[in-house]
mmCIF file of N, CA and C in Angstrom:
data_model
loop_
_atom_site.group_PDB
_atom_site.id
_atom_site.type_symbol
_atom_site.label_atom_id
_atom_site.label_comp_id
_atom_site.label_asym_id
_atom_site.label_seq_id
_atom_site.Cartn_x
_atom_site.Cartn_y
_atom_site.Cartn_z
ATOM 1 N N UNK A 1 -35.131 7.627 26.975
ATOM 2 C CA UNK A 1 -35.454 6.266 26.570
ATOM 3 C C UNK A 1 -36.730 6.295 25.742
ATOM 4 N N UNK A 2 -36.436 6.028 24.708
ATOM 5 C CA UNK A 2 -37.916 5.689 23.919
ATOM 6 C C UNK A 2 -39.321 4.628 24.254
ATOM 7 N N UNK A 3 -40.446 5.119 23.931
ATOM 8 C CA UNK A 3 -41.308 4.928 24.143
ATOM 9 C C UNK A 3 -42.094 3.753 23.414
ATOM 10 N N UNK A 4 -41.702 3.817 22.354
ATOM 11 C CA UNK A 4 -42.172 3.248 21.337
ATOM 12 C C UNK A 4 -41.589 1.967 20.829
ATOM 13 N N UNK A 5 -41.969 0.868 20.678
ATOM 14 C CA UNK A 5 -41.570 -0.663 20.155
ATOM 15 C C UNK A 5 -40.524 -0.617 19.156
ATOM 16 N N UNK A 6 -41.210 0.239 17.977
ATOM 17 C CA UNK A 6 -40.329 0.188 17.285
ATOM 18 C C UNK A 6 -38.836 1.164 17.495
ATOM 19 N N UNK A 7 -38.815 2.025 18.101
ATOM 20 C CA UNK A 7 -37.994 2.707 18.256
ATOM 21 C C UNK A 7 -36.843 2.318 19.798
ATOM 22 N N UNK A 8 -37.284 1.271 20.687
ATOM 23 C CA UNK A 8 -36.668 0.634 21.123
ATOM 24 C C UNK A 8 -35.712 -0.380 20.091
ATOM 25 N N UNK A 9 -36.495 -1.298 19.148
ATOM 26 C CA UNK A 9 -35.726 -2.064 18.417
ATOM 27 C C UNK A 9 -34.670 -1.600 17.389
ATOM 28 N N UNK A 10 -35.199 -0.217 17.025
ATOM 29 C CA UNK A 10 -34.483 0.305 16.439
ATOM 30 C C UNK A 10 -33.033 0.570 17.085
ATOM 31 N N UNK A 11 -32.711 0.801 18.600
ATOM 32 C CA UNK A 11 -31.759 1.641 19.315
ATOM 33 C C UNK A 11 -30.966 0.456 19.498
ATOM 34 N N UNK A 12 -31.330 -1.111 19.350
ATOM 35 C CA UNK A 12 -31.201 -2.281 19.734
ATOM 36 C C UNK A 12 -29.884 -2.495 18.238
ATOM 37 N N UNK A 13 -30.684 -2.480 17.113
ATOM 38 C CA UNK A 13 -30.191 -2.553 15.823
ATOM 39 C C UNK A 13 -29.394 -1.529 15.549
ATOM 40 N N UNK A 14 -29.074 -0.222 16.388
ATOM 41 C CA UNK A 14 -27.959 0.476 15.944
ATOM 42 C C UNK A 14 -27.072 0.398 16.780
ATOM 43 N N UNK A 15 -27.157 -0.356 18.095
ATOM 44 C CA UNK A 15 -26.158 -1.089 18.985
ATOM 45 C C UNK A 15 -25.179 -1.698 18.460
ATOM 46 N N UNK A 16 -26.310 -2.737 18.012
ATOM 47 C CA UNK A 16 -25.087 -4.184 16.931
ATOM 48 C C UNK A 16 -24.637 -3.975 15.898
ATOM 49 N N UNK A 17 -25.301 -2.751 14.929
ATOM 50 C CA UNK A 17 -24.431 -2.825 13.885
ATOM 51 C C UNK A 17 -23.207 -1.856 13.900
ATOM 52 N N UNK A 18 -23.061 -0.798 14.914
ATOM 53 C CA UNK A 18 -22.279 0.499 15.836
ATOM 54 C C UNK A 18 -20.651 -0.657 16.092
ATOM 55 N N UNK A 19 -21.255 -2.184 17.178
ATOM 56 C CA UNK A 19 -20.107 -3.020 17.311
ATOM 57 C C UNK A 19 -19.877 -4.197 15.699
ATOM 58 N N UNK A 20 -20.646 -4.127 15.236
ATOM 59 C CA UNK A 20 -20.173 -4.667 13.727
ATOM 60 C C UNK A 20 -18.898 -3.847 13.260
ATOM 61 N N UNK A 21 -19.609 -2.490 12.923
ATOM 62 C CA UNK A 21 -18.823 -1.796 12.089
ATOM 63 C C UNK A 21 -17.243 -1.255 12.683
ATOM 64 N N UNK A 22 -17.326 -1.538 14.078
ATOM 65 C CA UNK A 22 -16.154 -1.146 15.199
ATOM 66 C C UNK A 22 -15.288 -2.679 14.486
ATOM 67 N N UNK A 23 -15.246 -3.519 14.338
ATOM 68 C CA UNK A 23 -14.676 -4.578 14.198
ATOM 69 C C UNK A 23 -14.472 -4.269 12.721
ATOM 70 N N UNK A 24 -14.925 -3.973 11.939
ATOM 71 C CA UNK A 24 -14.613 -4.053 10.262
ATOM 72 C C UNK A 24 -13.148 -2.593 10.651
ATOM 73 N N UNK A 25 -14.093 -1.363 10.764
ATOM 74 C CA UNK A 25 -12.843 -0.009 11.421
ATOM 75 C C UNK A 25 -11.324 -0.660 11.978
ATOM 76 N N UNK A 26 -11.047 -1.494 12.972
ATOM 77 C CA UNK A 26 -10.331 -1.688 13.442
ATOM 78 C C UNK A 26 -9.494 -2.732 12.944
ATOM 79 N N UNK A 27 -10.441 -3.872 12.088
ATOM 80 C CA UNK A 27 -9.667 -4.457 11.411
ATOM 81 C C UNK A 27 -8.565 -3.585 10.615
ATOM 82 N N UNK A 28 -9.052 -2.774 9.662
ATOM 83 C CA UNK A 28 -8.794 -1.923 8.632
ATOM 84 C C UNK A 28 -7.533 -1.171 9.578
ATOM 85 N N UNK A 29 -7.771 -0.300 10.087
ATOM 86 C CA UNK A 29 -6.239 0.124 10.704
ATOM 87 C C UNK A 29 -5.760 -0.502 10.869
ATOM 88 N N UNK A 30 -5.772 -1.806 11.735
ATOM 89 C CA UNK A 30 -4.363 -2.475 12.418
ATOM 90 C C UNK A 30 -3.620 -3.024 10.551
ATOM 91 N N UNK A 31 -4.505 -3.534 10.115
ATOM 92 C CA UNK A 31 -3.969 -3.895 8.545
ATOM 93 C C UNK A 31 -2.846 -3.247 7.789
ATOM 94 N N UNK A 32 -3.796 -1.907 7.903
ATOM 95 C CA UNK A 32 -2.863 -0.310 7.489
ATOM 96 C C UNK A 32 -2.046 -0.269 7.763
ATOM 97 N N UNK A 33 -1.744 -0.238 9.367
ATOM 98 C CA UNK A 33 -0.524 0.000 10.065
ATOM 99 C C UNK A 33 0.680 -0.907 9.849
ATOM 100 N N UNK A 34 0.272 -2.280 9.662
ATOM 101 C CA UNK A 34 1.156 -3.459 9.520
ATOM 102 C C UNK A 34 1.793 -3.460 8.301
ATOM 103 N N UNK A 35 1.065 -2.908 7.378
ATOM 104 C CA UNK A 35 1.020 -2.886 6.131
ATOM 105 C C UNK A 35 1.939 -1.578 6.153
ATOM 106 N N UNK A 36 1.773 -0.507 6.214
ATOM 107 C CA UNK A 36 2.675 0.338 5.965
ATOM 108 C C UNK A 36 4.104 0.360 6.858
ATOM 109 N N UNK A 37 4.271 -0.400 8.193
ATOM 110 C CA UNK A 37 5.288 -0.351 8.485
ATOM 111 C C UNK A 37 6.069 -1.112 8.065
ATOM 112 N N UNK A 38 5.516 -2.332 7.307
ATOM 113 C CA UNK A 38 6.516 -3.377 6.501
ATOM 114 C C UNK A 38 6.831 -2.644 5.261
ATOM 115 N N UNK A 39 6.222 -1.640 4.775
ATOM 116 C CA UNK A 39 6.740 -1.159 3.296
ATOM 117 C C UNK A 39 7.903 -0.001 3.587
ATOM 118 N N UNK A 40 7.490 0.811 4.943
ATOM 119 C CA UNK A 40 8.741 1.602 5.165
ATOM 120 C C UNK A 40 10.032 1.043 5.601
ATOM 121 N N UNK A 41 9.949 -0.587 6.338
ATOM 122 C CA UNK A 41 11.206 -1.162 6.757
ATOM 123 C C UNK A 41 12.074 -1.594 5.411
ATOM 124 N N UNK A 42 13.079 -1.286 5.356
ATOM 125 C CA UNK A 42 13.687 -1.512 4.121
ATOM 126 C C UNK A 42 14.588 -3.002 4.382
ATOM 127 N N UNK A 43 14.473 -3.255 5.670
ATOM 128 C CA UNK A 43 15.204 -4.517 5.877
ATOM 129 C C UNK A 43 14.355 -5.698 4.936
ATOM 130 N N UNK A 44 13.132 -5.755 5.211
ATOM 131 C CA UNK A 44 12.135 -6.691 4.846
ATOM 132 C C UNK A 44 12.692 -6.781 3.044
ATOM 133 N N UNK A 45 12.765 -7.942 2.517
ATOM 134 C CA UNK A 45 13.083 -8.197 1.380
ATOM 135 C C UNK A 45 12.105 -8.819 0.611
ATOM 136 N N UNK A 46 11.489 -9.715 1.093
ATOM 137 C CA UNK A 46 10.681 -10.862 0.323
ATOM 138 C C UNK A 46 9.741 -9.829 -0.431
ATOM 139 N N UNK A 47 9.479 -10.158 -1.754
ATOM 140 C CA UNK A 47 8.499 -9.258 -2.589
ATOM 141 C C UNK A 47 7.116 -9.977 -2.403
ATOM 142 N N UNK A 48 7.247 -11.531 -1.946
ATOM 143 C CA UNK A 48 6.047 -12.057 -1.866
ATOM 144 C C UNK A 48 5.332 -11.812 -0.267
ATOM 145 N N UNK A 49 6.184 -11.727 0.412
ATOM 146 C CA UNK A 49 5.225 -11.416 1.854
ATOM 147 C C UNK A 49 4.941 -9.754 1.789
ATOM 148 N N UNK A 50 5.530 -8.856 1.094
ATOM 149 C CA UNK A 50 5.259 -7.621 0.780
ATOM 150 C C UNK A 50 3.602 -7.291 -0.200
ATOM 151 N N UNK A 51 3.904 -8.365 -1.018
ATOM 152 C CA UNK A 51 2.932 -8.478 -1.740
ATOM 153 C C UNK A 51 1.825 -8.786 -1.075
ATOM 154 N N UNK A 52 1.901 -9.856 -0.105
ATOM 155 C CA UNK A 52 1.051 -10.745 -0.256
ATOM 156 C C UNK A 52 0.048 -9.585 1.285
ATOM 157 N N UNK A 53 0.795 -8.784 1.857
ATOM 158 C CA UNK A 53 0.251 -7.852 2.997
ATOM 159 C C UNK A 53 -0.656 -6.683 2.067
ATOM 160 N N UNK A 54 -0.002 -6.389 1.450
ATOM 161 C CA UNK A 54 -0.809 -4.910 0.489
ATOM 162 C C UNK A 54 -1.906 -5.707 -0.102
ATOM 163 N N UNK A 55 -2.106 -6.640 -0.547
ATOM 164 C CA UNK A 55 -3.126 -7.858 -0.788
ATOM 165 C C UNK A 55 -4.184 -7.855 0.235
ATOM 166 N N UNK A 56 -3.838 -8.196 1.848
ATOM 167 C CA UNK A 56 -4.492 -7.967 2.407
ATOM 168 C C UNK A 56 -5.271 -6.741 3.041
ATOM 169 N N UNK A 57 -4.367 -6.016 2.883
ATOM 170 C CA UNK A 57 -4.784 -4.350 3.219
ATOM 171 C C UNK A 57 -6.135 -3.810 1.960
ATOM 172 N N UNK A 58 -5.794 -4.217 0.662
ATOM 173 C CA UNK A 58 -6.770 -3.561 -0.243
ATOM 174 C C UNK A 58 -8.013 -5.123 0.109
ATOM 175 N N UNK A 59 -7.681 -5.991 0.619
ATOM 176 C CA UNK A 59 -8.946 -6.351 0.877
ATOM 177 C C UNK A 59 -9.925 -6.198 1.777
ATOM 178 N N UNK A 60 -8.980 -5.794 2.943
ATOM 179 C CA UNK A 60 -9.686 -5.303 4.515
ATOM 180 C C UNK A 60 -10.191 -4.343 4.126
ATOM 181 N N UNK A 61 -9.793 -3.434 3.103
ATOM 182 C CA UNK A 61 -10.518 -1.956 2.734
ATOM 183 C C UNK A 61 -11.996 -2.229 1.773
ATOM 184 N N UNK A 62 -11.401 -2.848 1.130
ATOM 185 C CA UNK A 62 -12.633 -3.471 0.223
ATOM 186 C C UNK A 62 -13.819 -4.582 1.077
ATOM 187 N N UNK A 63 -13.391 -5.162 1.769
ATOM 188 C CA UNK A 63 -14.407 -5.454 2.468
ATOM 189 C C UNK A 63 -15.221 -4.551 3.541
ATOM 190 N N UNK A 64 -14.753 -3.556 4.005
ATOM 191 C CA UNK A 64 -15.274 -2.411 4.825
ATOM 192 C C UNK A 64 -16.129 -1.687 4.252
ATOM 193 N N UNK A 65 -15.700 -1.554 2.374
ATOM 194 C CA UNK A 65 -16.564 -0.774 1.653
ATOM 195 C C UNK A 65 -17.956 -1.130 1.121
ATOM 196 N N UNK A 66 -17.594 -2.251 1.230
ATOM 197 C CA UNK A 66 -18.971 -2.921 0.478
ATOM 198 C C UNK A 66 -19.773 -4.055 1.484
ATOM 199 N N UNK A 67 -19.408 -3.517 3.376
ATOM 200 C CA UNK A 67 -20.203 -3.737 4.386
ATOM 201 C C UNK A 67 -21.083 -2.585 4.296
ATOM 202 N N UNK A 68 -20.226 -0.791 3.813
ATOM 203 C CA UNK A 68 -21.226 -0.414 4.017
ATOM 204 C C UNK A 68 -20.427 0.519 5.623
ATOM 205 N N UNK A 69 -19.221 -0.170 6.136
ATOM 206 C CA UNK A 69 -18.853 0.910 7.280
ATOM 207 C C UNK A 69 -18.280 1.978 6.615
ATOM 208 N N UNK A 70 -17.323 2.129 5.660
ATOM 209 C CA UNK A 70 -16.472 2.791 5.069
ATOM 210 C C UNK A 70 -16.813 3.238 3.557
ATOM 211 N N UNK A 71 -17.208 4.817 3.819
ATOM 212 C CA UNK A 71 -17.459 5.718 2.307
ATOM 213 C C UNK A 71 -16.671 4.935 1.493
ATOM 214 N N UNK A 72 -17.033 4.804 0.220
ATOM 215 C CA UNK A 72 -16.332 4.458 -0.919
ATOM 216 C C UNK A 72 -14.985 5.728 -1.189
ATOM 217 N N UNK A 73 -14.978 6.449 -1.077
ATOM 218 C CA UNK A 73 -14.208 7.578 -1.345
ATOM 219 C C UNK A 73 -12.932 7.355 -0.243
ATOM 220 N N UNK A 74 -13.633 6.750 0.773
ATOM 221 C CA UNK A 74 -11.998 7.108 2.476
ATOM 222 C C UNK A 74 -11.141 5.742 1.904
ATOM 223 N N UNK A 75 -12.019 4.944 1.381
ATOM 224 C CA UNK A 75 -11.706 3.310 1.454
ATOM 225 C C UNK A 75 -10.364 3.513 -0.198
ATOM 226 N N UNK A 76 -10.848 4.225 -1.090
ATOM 227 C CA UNK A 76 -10.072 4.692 -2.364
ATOM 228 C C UNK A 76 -8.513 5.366 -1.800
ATOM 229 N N UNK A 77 -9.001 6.076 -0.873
ATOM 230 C CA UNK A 77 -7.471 7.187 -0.422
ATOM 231 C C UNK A 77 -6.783 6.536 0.191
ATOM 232 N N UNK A 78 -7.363 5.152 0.719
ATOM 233 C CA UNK A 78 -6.294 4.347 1.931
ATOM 234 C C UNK A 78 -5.695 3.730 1.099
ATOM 235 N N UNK A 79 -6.207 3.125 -0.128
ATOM 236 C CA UNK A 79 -5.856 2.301 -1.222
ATOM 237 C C UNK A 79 -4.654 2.556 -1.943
ATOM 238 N N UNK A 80 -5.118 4.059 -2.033
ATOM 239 C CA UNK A 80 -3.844 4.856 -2.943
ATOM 240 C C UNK A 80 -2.970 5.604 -1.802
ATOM 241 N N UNK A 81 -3.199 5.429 -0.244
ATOM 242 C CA UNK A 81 -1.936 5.723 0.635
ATOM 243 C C UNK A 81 -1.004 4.116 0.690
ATOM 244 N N UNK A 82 -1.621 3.301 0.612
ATOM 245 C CA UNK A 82 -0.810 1.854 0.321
ATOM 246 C C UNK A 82 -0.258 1.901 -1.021
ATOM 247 N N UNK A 83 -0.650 2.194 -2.101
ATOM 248 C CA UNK A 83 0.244 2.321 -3.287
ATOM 249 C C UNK A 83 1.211 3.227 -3.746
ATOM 250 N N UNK A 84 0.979 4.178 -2.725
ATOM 251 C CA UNK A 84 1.888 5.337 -2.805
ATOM 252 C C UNK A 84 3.409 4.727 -2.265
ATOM 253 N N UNK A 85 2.754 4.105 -0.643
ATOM 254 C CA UNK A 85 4.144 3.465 0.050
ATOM 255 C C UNK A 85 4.751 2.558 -0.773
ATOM 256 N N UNK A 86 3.625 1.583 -1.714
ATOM 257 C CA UNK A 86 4.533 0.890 -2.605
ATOM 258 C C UNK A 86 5.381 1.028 -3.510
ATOM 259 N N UNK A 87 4.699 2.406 -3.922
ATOM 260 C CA UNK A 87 5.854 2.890 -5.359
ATOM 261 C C UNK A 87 6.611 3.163 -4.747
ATOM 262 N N UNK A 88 7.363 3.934 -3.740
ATOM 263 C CA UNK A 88 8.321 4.273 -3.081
ATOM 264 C C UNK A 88 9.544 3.340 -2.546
ATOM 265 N N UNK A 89 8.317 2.359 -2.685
ATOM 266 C CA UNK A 89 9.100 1.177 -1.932
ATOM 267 C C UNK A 89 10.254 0.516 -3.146
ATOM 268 N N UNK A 90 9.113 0.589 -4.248
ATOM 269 C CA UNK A 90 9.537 0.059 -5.388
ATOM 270 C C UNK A 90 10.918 0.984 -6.257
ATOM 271 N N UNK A 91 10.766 2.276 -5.906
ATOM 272 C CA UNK A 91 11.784 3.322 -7.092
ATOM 273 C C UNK A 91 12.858 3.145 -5.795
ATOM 274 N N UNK A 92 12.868 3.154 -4.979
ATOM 275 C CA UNK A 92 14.339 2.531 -3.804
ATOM 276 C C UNK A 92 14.907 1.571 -3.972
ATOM 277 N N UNK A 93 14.207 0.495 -5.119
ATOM 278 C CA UNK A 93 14.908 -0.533 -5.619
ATOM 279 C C UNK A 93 15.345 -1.585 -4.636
ATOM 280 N N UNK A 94 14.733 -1.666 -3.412
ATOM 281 C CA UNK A 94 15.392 -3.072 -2.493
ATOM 282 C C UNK A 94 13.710 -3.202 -2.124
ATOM 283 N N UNK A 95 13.383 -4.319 -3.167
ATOM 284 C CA UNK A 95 12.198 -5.288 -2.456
ATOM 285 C C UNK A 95 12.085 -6.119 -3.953
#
């Protein structure tokens, strides 16, 4: 346990921002996940609720990146693992 004022407040401030950044992280997967299992279901048809999820996925990522939880670089590869599922989705020709 630290000794020092500031280094108490400090342990205080990497508490809350440790459960900040747990909530931005977790947003971001469950997104992912939702997001990529609607692009592998081929039942799903609507191009606009397809759309409108990969929409949300590059924003949950983009907002993670520019909190500052998520390297710019991890937040790019998730981006382009969602566009990958999309092209795929797209050269299968049912969406």
């Amino acid at each position: 346990m630290a000794n020092i004022k500031s280094a108490h407040k400090r342990i205080g401030i990497a508490d809350r921002n440790k459960l900040r950044n747990r909530v931005y992280r977790s947003t971001v997967k469950t997104i992912l996940k939702k997001t990529l299992v609607i692009l592998n279901n081929l039942e799903v048809a609507d191009k606009v609720f397809i759309q409108s999820h990969v929409s949300l996925a590059y924003s949950s990522i983009d907002k993670a990146i520019q909190k500052g939880t998520m390297h710019p670089n991890t937040g790019n590869s998730k981006k382009a693992l969602v566009a990958k599922h999309l092209r795929n989705r797209l050269t299968i020709g049912i969406s």
